[in-house]
Amino acid sequence: MSSEELHKRRAAAVARGVSSVVSSYVADAGGGRLRDVDGREWIDFASGIAVTNVGNAAPRVVAAVREQVERFTHTCFMVAPYESYVAVCEQLIELTPGGFEKRAALFNSGAEAVENAVKIARHATGRPAVVVFDHAYHGRTNLTMALTAKVMPYKHRFGPFAPEVYRVPMSYPLRDGGLSGEQAAARAIDVIEKQVGNGNVAAVLIEPIQGEGGFVVPAPGFLPAIAEWSRGAGAVFIADEIQTGFCRTGSWFASEHEGIEPDLVTTAKGMGGGLPIAGVTGRADIMDAVHAGGLGGTYGGNPVACAAALAAVETMRELDLAAAARRIEQRMLPRLGELAAGDPGIGEARGRGAMLAIELVRPGTIEPDAVRTTAVARACHDAGLLVLTCGTYGNVLRFLPPLVISDDELDRGLAILEGALATA
Ligand SMILES: Cc1ncc(COP(=O)(O)O)c(C=O)c1O
């Protein structure tokens, strides 16, 4: 059945609120490529939104899933536990930053992990307030909509939202007049102290590099200053590493680039090699503050997803995918920088590892150019390159190739992007 025919069926069956970036339907995918049902090949610069870090249908993941499915598919860890859940928690404890004693718990999605991190922080501190940042994205459930900044499409007419969420300014070097990390942190801290009050803050929640908000890399020093303030105020510092984690930025976790050790880390996406699994990992005293039975869910840490997560981590270790992400940065970022130098409509090329972006602006200004961004993305899609847009202003093109992508695929993708920028 062709994409066109499938699209017709979809229109009559799938709710309009669930939309897709492209209208081609996937037949199969592997490594850094997708093939649609019409026989067309795509180069993948999306990784299913930073999920298939190990590549699509990674061999170890496929084998582990097969093997697990044949043994058992579900018992519910809260009913009859199994080893792989424990093993995934052990891996999370080993891989997340911080040499202190930790515990972990598993969930199904990023939003669910964030909800649970907030539950844990509130329980451990006995305080209500959660501090989040401009441009933040933390999910689409009721609490995480409140934590997310952008109204369209995520929040419009979906309120009322959860209370006790306070938004403070982010460090956004292109858009905050060049504040240093320390200055931007002081600006945020001033708002917290004046509007929330140190003693009320249960958690400070931040993406070390913002994802949906525009691949915003805060100025150096911002994250350490916020983390230090948080600790001093007795609040739980939570790093949302759902998009940045699992080698994406050139290390296991993006917090490592600034030497910060979050009290709690939320993970999902790349963790499961394509299967739905998420985690909250952090200081044992905070995690274990919650009474038995206070955390969980029917499917959290499903055995098939756990098998996939263990195989994904093994693949990351075996292929050294953190180094692969750094190589992708070395190959892509200079070229994106050259494109920016030659095109006054590109305000900035930025990012870390294989989490890279260009922000499009009206020439000579920092006024966002969402119209051109959409046009460039469409031109890329027409030429067989799957790219995504993001940003509060819809003016950022983001590049998230699988970390196993070949140099040849990367170069061909970049050539398509160059062509698209030249015409759109
Ligand atoms: C930083 C961050 N947090 C949370 C989420 C929500 O994850 P999920 O879509 O799995 O609920 C996302 C998803 O894009 C994300 O990028």
Short mmCIF file of C-alpha atoms and ligand atoms in Angstrom, two decimals:
data_model
loop_
_atom_site.label_atom_id
_atom_site.label_comp_id
_atom_site.label_asym_id
_atom_site.label_seq_id
_atom_site.Cartn_x
_atom_site.Cartn_y
_atom_site.Cartn_z
CA MET A 1 0.00 0.00 0.00
CA SER A 2 1.38 3.44 -0.95
CA SER A 3 1.95 6.34 1.44
CA GLU A 4 -0.86 8.19 -0.27
CA GLU A 5 -3.30 5.36 0.36
CA LEU A 6 -2.12 4.98 3.94
CA HIS A 7 -2.57 8.68 4.46
CA LYS A 8 -6.21 8.43 3.43
CA ARG A 9 -6.78 5.58 5.89
CA ARG A 10 -5.02 7.56 8.57
CA ALA A 11 -7.21 10.61 8.06
CA ALA A 12 -10.28 8.49 8.78
CA ALA A 13 -8.79 6.63 11.76
CA VAL A 14 -6.09 8.60 13.55
CA ALA A 15 -6.92 11.64 15.67
CA ARG A 16 -5.83 14.89 14.04
CA GLY A 17 -3.99 15.99 17.19
CA VAL A 18 -1.32 13.34 16.52
CA SER A 19 0.61 14.72 13.57
CA SER A 20 3.73 13.57 11.66
CA VAL A 21 6.69 15.48 10.25
CA VAL A 22 6.51 13.74 6.86
CA SER A 23 3.66 12.02 5.04
CA SER A 24 5.76 9.05 3.85
CA TYR A 25 5.13 5.79 5.71
CA VAL A 26 8.09 3.70 6.88
CA ALA A 27 8.61 0.19 5.49
CA ASP A 28 11.90 -0.57 7.22
CA ALA A 29 14.85 1.18 8.78
CA GLY A 30 18.40 0.28 9.72
CA GLY A 31 21.47 2.16 10.92
CA GLY A 32 21.19 5.73 9.63
CA ARG A 33 18.57 5.12 6.93
CA LEU A 34 14.85 4.66 6.45
CA ARG A 35 13.00 3.25 3.48
CA ASP A 36 9.39 4.18 2.90
CA VAL A 37 6.58 2.03 1.50
CA ASP A 38 6.98 3.80 -1.86
CA GLY A 39 10.55 2.46 -2.09
CA ARG A 40 12.22 5.78 -1.39
CA GLU A 41 15.40 5.96 0.75
CA TRP A 42 15.84 8.59 3.45
CA ILE A 43 18.95 9.67 5.33
CA ASP A 44 18.02 9.92 8.98
CA PHE A 45 19.01 13.12 10.81
CA ALA A 46 16.18 12.64 13.33
CA SER A 47 16.71 9.27 15.08
CA GLY A 48 13.00 9.24 15.96
CA ILE A 49 13.71 12.37 18.05
CA ALA A 50 17.02 11.31 19.61
CA VAL A 51 15.99 7.73 20.31
CA THR A 52 17.86 5.42 17.93
CA ASN A 53 21.33 6.49 19.09
CA VAL A 54 22.51 2.92 18.43
CA GLY A 55 20.86 2.99 15.00
CA ASN A 56 17.52 1.65 13.94
CA ALA A 57 17.02 -2.09 14.43
CA ALA A 58 20.50 -2.36 16.01
CA PRO A 59 21.57 -6.02 15.84
CA ARG A 60 22.17 -6.52 19.57
CA VAL A 61 18.86 -4.86 20.44
CA VAL A 62 16.97 -6.99 17.92
CA ALA A 63 18.55 -10.21 19.24
CA ALA A 64 17.94 -9.32 22.89
CA VAL A 65 14.30 -8.41 22.25
CA ARG A 66 13.71 -11.64 20.31
CA GLU A 67 15.26 -13.72 23.03
CA GLN A 68 13.25 -12.00 25.80
CA VAL A 69 9.93 -12.13 23.94
CA GLU A 70 10.28 -15.88 23.67
CA ARG A 71 10.93 -16.28 27.42
CA PHE A 72 8.26 -13.94 28.87
CA THR A 73 6.74 -10.61 27.85
CA HIS A 74 5.34 -9.22 31.07
CA THR A 75 4.90 -10.09 34.72
CA CYS A 76 4.91 -6.55 36.16
CA PHE A 77 8.00 -5.84 38.27
CA MET A 78 5.70 -4.81 41.13
CA VAL A 79 4.13 -8.30 41.09
CA ALA A 80 6.83 -10.79 40.12
CA PRO A 81 10.28 -9.19 39.65
CA TYR A 82 13.00 -10.22 37.19
CA GLU A 83 16.76 -9.69 36.84
CA SER A 84 16.87 -7.38 33.83
CA TYR A 85 15.06 -4.57 35.70
CA VAL A 86 17.71 -4.71 38.41
CA ALA A 87 20.48 -4.84 35.78
CA VAL A 88 19.16 -1.71 34.02
CA CYS A 89 19.09 0.14 37.36
CA GLU A 90 22.68 -1.00 38.00
CA GLN A 91 23.72 0.35 34.60
CA LEU A 92 21.98 3.68 35.27
CA ILE A 93 23.73 3.96 38.62
CA GLU A 94 27.09 3.24 37.02
CA LEU A 95 26.68 5.55 34.02
CA THR A 96 25.00 8.66 35.45
CA PRO A 97 27.31 11.34 36.87
CA GLY A 98 28.09 11.33 40.61
CA GLY A 99 30.17 8.92 42.69
CA PHE A 100 27.66 8.90 45.55
CA GLU A 101 25.35 6.05 46.52
CA LYS A 102 22.38 5.91 44.16
CA ARG A 103 19.11 4.15 43.45
CA ALA A 104 17.04 4.03 40.26
CA ALA A 105 13.44 3.34 39.22
CA LEU A 106 12.07 2.58 35.75
CA PHE A 107 9.10 3.99 33.86
CA ASN A 108 7.67 4.05 30.32
CA SER A 109 8.24 7.50 28.88
CA GLY A 110 10.21 10.65 29.41
CA ALA A 111 7.22 12.56 30.75
CA GLU A 112 6.54 9.81 33.27
CA ALA A 113 10.15 9.90 34.43
CA VAL A 114 9.96 13.68 34.92
CA GLU A 115 6.66 13.37 36.83
CA ASN A 116 8.26 10.80 39.11
CA ALA A 117 11.41 12.85 39.65
CA VAL A 118 9.18 15.73 40.83
CA LYS A 119 7.16 13.38 43.06
CA ILE A 120 10.37 12.08 44.63
CA ALA A 121 11.84 15.58 45.13
CA ARG A 122 8.64 16.84 46.76
CA HIS A 123 8.40 13.81 49.00
CA ALA A 124 12.06 14.00 50.03
CA THR A 125 12.02 17.75 50.79
CA GLY A 126 8.45 18.21 51.99
CA ARG A 127 8.33 21.33 49.80
CA PRO A 128 5.95 22.20 46.95
CA ALA A 129 7.69 24.44 44.36
CA VAL A 130 9.36 23.33 41.15
CA VAL A 131 11.61 25.77 39.29
CA VAL A 132 11.85 25.41 35.51
CA PHE A 133 13.34 27.53 32.75
CA ASP A 134 12.26 29.56 29.73
CA HIS A 135 12.14 27.41 26.56
CA ALA A 136 12.02 24.19 28.61
CA TYR A 137 10.36 21.04 27.33
CA HIS A 138 9.57 18.22 29.73
CA GLY A 139 6.59 16.43 28.17
CA ARG A 140 2.85 16.50 27.48
CA THR A 141 1.16 15.02 30.57
CA ASN A 142 -0.61 17.41 32.91
CA LEU A 143 2.31 18.11 35.23
CA THR A 144 4.87 18.12 32.42
CA MET A 145 2.73 20.52 30.33
CA ALA A 146 3.00 22.88 33.28
CA LEU A 147 6.78 22.36 33.27
CA THR A 148 7.01 22.89 29.50
CA ALA A 149 7.27 26.49 28.31
CA LYS A 150 5.83 26.64 24.81
CA VAL A 151 2.10 27.09 24.44
CA MET A 152 1.65 25.96 20.82
CA PRO A 153 1.22 23.14 20.16
CA TYR A 154 1.85 21.68 23.61
CA LYS A 155 -0.43 23.57 26.02
CA HIS A 156 -3.06 25.50 24.09
CA ARG A 157 -6.51 24.89 25.66
CA PHE A 158 -5.24 21.91 27.67
CA GLY A 159 -5.25 23.67 31.04
CA PRO A 160 -5.73 24.16 33.90
CA PHE A 161 -2.18 23.08 34.64
CA ALA A 162 -0.54 21.74 37.79
CA PRO A 163 0.27 24.42 40.37
CA GLU A 164 3.55 25.36 42.09
CA VAL A 165 5.60 25.56 38.90
CA TYR A 166 7.77 28.67 38.54
CA ARG A 167 9.55 29.68 35.34
CA VAL A 168 12.81 31.62 35.39
CA PRO A 169 15.07 33.00 32.62
CA MET A 170 17.43 30.62 30.82
CA SER A 171 20.94 31.31 29.58
CA TYR A 172 20.47 31.63 25.80
CA PRO A 173 23.69 33.17 24.45
CA LEU A 174 22.24 34.24 21.07
CA ARG A 175 19.26 35.95 22.69
CA ASP A 176 20.29 37.27 26.11
CA GLY A 177 22.73 39.96 25.05
CA GLY A 178 25.78 37.82 25.71
CA LEU A 179 25.35 37.35 29.45
CA SER A 180 28.04 35.13 30.94
CA GLY A 181 26.91 31.87 32.54
CA GLU A 182 27.37 33.40 35.98
CA GLN A 183 25.38 36.53 35.08
CA ALA A 184 22.55 34.50 33.55
CA ALA A 185 22.49 32.28 36.65
CA ALA A 186 22.37 35.32 38.94
CA ARG A 187 19.40 36.63 36.94
CA ALA A 188 17.54 33.32 37.35
CA ILE A 189 18.43 32.98 41.04
CA ASP A 190 17.20 36.52 41.71
CA VAL A 191 13.77 35.56 40.34
CA ILE A 192 13.67 32.36 42.39
CA GLU A 193 14.63 34.10 45.62
CA LYS A 194 12.19 36.98 45.10
CA GLN A 195 9.22 35.09 43.69
CA VAL A 196 9.44 31.59 45.15
CA GLY A 197 11.63 31.71 48.26
CA ASN A 198 14.55 29.37 48.94
CA GLY A 199 12.73 27.33 51.57
CA ASN A 200 9.84 26.52 49.25
CA VAL A 201 11.80 24.99 46.38
CA ALA A 202 11.53 21.21 46.15
CA ALA A 203 13.35 20.93 42.82
CA VAL A 204 15.20 22.87 40.18
CA LEU A 205 14.62 21.04 36.90
CA ILE A 206 16.71 21.75 33.81
CA GLU A 207 17.79 20.24 30.49
CA PRO A 208 21.61 20.63 30.32
CA ILE A 209 21.12 21.40 26.61
CA GLN A 210 17.54 22.28 25.78
CA GLY A 211 15.87 20.03 23.21
CA GLU A 212 12.49 21.08 21.83
CA GLY A 213 13.18 24.62 23.09
CA GLY A 214 15.83 25.13 20.40
CA PHE A 215 18.99 23.14 21.17
CA VAL A 216 19.98 25.96 23.48
CA VAL A 217 23.45 25.44 24.95
CA PRO A 218 23.73 27.59 28.08
CA ALA A 219 26.82 29.77 28.52
CA PRO A 220 29.62 27.97 30.40
CA GLY A 221 29.24 28.34 34.15
CA PHE A 222 25.42 28.63 34.08
CA LEU A 223 24.65 25.02 34.99
CA PRO A 224 27.26 24.76 37.79
CA ALA A 225 26.02 28.01 39.34
CA ILE A 226 22.39 26.86 39.27
CA ALA A 227 23.33 23.45 40.66
CA GLU A 228 25.34 25.05 43.45
CA TRP A 229 22.51 27.43 44.37
CA SER A 230 20.09 24.53 44.38
CA ARG A 231 22.24 22.52 46.75
CA GLY A 232 22.72 25.51 49.05
CA ALA A 233 18.95 26.04 49.17
CA GLY A 234 18.29 22.40 50.07
CA ALA A 235 16.45 21.83 46.77
CA VAL A 236 16.84 18.76 44.58
CA PHE A 237 18.74 19.55 41.37
CA ILE A 238 17.25 17.43 38.57
CA ALA A 239 18.94 17.16 35.18
CA ASP A 240 16.48 16.17 32.47
CA GLU A 241 18.82 14.17 30.23
CA ILE A 242 16.00 12.55 28.27
CA GLN A 243 17.17 14.03 24.96
CA THR A 244 20.85 14.62 25.82
CA GLY A 245 21.61 11.28 27.44
CA PHE A 246 23.19 8.04 26.32
CA CYS A 247 26.16 9.34 24.31
CA ARG A 248 24.13 11.86 22.28
CA THR A 249 26.32 14.86 23.19
CA GLY A 250 29.67 13.04 23.11
CA SER A 251 29.66 11.73 26.69
CA TRP A 252 27.26 9.44 28.50
CA PHE A 253 25.42 12.48 29.86
CA ALA A 254 25.59 16.18 28.95
CA SER A 255 25.96 17.15 32.64
CA GLU A 256 29.50 15.78 32.41
CA HIS A 257 30.64 18.57 30.05
CA GLU A 258 30.30 21.03 32.91
CA GLY A 259 31.31 18.65 35.67
CA ILE A 260 27.94 18.81 37.41
CA GLU A 261 26.58 15.95 39.50
CA PRO A 262 22.78 16.25 39.54
CA ASP A 263 20.91 14.89 42.56
CA LEU A 264 18.50 13.16 40.16
CA VAL A 265 18.78 12.42 36.42
CA THR A 266 15.81 11.60 34.20
CA THR A 267 16.46 9.38 31.18
CA ALA A 268 14.41 7.89 28.33
CA LYS A 269 14.73 8.06 24.51
CA GLY A 270 18.24 6.72 23.61
CA MET A 271 18.19 4.49 26.68
CA GLY A 272 15.97 1.83 25.13
CA GLY A 273 17.46 1.57 21.63
CA GLY A 274 13.96 2.21 20.23
CA LEU A 275 11.81 0.53 22.86
CA PRO A 276 9.88 2.58 25.41
CA ILE A 277 11.68 2.76 28.74
CA ALA A 278 12.63 5.59 31.08
CA GLY A 279 14.38 6.04 34.40
CA VAL A 280 14.96 8.25 37.39
CA THR A 281 18.38 7.78 38.97
CA GLY A 282 19.99 9.64 41.82
CA ARG A 283 21.06 10.06 45.40
CA ALA A 284 19.99 7.08 47.48
CA ASP A 285 18.73 9.19 50.38
CA ILE A 286 16.43 11.19 48.08
CA MET A 287 15.23 8.22 46.02
CA ASP A 288 14.66 6.05 49.10
CA ALA A 289 12.74 8.77 50.96
CA VAL A 290 9.61 7.49 49.22
CA HIS A 291 7.59 4.79 51.04
CA ALA A 292 7.29 1.29 49.51
CA GLY A 293 4.57 1.26 46.86
CA GLY A 294 4.80 5.05 46.29
CA LEU A 295 6.44 4.63 42.88
CA GLY A 296 5.73 2.30 40.00
CA GLY A 297 3.25 1.50 37.24
CA THR A 298 2.05 -1.57 35.36
CA TYR A 299 4.56 -1.47 32.53
CA GLY A 300 7.50 0.46 34.05
CA GLY A 301 10.67 -1.48 33.24
CA ASN A 302 8.86 -4.00 31.06
CA PRO A 303 11.18 -7.01 30.50
CA VAL A 304 11.31 -6.59 26.71
CA ALA A 305 12.23 -2.91 27.08
CA CYS A 306 14.81 -3.81 29.76
CA ALA A 307 16.41 -6.37 27.43
CA ALA A 308 16.58 -3.69 24.72
CA ALA A 309 18.08 -1.14 27.13
CA LEU A 310 20.81 -3.54 28.27
CA ALA A 311 21.64 -4.36 24.64
CA ALA A 312 21.66 -0.67 23.70
CA VAL A 313 24.12 0.15 26.48
CA GLU A 314 26.31 -2.79 25.46
CA THR A 315 26.29 -1.46 21.89
CA MET A 316 27.22 2.04 23.09
CA ARG A 317 30.16 0.61 25.03
CA GLU A 318 31.27 -1.78 22.31
CA LEU A 319 31.18 0.81 19.51
CA ASP A 320 32.22 3.70 21.78
CA LEU A 321 29.29 5.79 20.62
CA ALA A 322 30.28 8.74 22.80
CA ALA A 323 33.42 9.03 20.65
CA ALA A 324 31.27 8.55 17.56
CA ALA A 325 29.11 11.51 18.62
CA ARG A 326 32.24 13.64 19.06
CA ARG A 327 33.38 12.63 15.56
CA ILE A 328 29.98 13.62 14.16
CA GLU A 329 30.39 17.03 15.81
CA GLN A 330 33.87 17.41 14.32
CA ARG A 331 32.58 16.56 10.87
CA MET A 332 29.33 18.53 10.98
CA LEU A 333 29.79 21.60 13.16
CA PRO A 334 32.58 23.25 11.11
CA ARG A 335 30.47 22.82 7.98
CA LEU A 336 27.42 24.26 9.71
CA GLY A 337 29.66 27.11 10.88
CA GLU A 338 30.80 27.75 7.29
CA LEU A 339 27.18 27.77 6.15
CA ALA A 340 26.38 30.30 8.89
CA ALA A 341 29.35 32.48 7.90
CA GLY A 342 28.15 32.61 4.29
CA ASP A 343 24.42 33.06 5.01
CA PRO A 344 23.26 36.11 6.99
CA GLY A 345 19.98 34.26 7.57
CA ILE A 346 21.73 31.78 9.88
CA GLY A 347 22.11 33.42 13.27
CA GLU A 348 24.11 30.63 14.84
CA ALA A 349 25.37 27.08 14.38
CA ARG A 350 25.60 25.31 17.75
CA GLY A 351 25.31 22.13 19.72
CA ARG A 352 27.38 19.30 21.11
CA GLY A 353 28.19 15.87 19.79
CA ALA A 354 25.40 14.65 17.53
CA MET A 355 22.91 17.21 18.91
CA LEU A 356 23.51 20.08 16.50
CA ALA A 357 21.42 22.91 15.11
CA ILE A 358 21.27 26.11 13.10
CA GLU A 359 19.01 28.96 14.16
CA LEU A 360 17.49 30.94 11.29
CA VAL A 361 16.95 34.69 11.60
CA ARG A 362 16.12 37.66 9.42
CA PRO A 363 19.45 38.82 7.95
CA GLY A 364 21.34 41.21 10.17
CA THR A 365 19.00 40.70 13.16
CA ILE A 366 18.14 38.01 15.69
CA GLU A 367 14.49 38.13 14.67
CA PRO A 368 13.40 34.49 14.20
CA ASP A 369 12.64 33.28 10.68
CA ALA A 370 10.23 30.38 11.13
CA VAL A 371 8.91 30.63 7.57
CA ARG A 372 12.31 29.93 6.02
CA THR A 373 12.98 27.23 8.61
CA THR A 374 9.85 25.36 7.54
CA ALA A 375 10.77 25.85 3.87
CA VAL A 376 14.32 24.51 4.37
CA ALA A 377 13.00 21.49 6.30
CA ARG A 378 10.52 20.78 3.52
CA ALA A 379 13.22 21.07 0.84
CA CYS A 380 15.34 18.60 2.84
CA HIS A 381 12.41 16.18 3.04
CA ASP A 382 11.78 16.51 -0.69
CA ALA A 383 15.41 15.56 -1.29
CA GLY A 384 15.31 12.55 1.06
CA LEU A 385 16.82 13.95 4.26
CA LEU A 386 14.77 13.59 7.43
CA VAL A 387 15.37 16.71 9.58
CA LEU A 388 13.34 18.24 12.40
CA THR A 389 12.64 21.80 13.44
CA CYS A 390 12.38 23.05 17.01
CA GLY A 391 12.62 26.18 19.12
CA THR A 392 10.25 28.47 20.96
CA TYR A 393 10.05 30.52 17.77
CA GLY A 394 10.01 27.53 15.40
CA ASN A 395 13.18 28.79 13.74
CA VAL A 396 15.74 26.11 14.58
CA LEU A 397 16.72 23.22 12.32
CA ARG A 398 18.05 20.41 14.46
CA PHE A 399 20.23 17.49 13.49
CA LEU A 400 20.14 14.25 15.47
CA PRO A 401 21.72 11.53 13.34
CA PRO A 402 22.01 8.02 14.78
CA LEU A 403 25.50 7.73 16.27
CA VAL A 404 26.26 4.79 13.95
CA ILE A 405 25.66 6.86 10.80
CA SER A 406 28.45 6.49 8.23
CA ASP A 407 30.61 9.42 7.10
CA ASP A 408 29.20 8.98 3.63
CA GLU A 409 25.59 9.26 4.86
CA LEU A 410 26.53 12.25 6.98
CA ASP A 411 28.17 14.01 4.02
CA ARG A 412 25.24 13.26 1.74
CA GLY A 413 22.85 14.61 4.35
CA LEU A 414 24.90 17.78 4.71
CA ALA A 415 24.99 18.22 0.93
CA ILE A 416 21.18 18.00 0.84
CA LEU A 417 20.97 20.55 3.64
CA GLU A 418 23.32 22.92 1.77
CA GLY A 419 21.19 22.58 -1.36
CA ALA A 420 18.02 23.24 0.63
CA LEU A 421 19.48 26.37 2.25
CA ALA A 422 20.58 27.62 -1.16
CA THR A 423 17.05 27.38 -2.57
CA ALA A 424 14.75 28.10 0.39
C1 LIG B 1 14.16 16.93 27.60
C2 LIG B 1 12.91 16.13 27.45
N1 LIG B 1 12.20 15.80 28.53
C3 LIG B 1 11.07 15.08 28.45
C4 LIG B 1 10.59 14.64 27.24
C5 LIG B 1 9.33 13.83 27.17
O1 LIG B 1 9.63 12.53 26.81
P1 LIG B 1 8.46 11.56 26.22
O2 LIG B 1 8.07 12.11 24.89
O3 LIG B 1 9.11 10.20 26.16
O4 LIG B 1 7.36 11.60 27.22
C6 LIG B 1 11.30 14.95 26.08
C7 LIG B 1 10.79 14.53 24.75
O5 LIG B 1 11.07 15.11 23.74
C8 LIG B 1 12.48 15.72 26.18
O6 LIG B 1 13.20 16.05 25.10
#
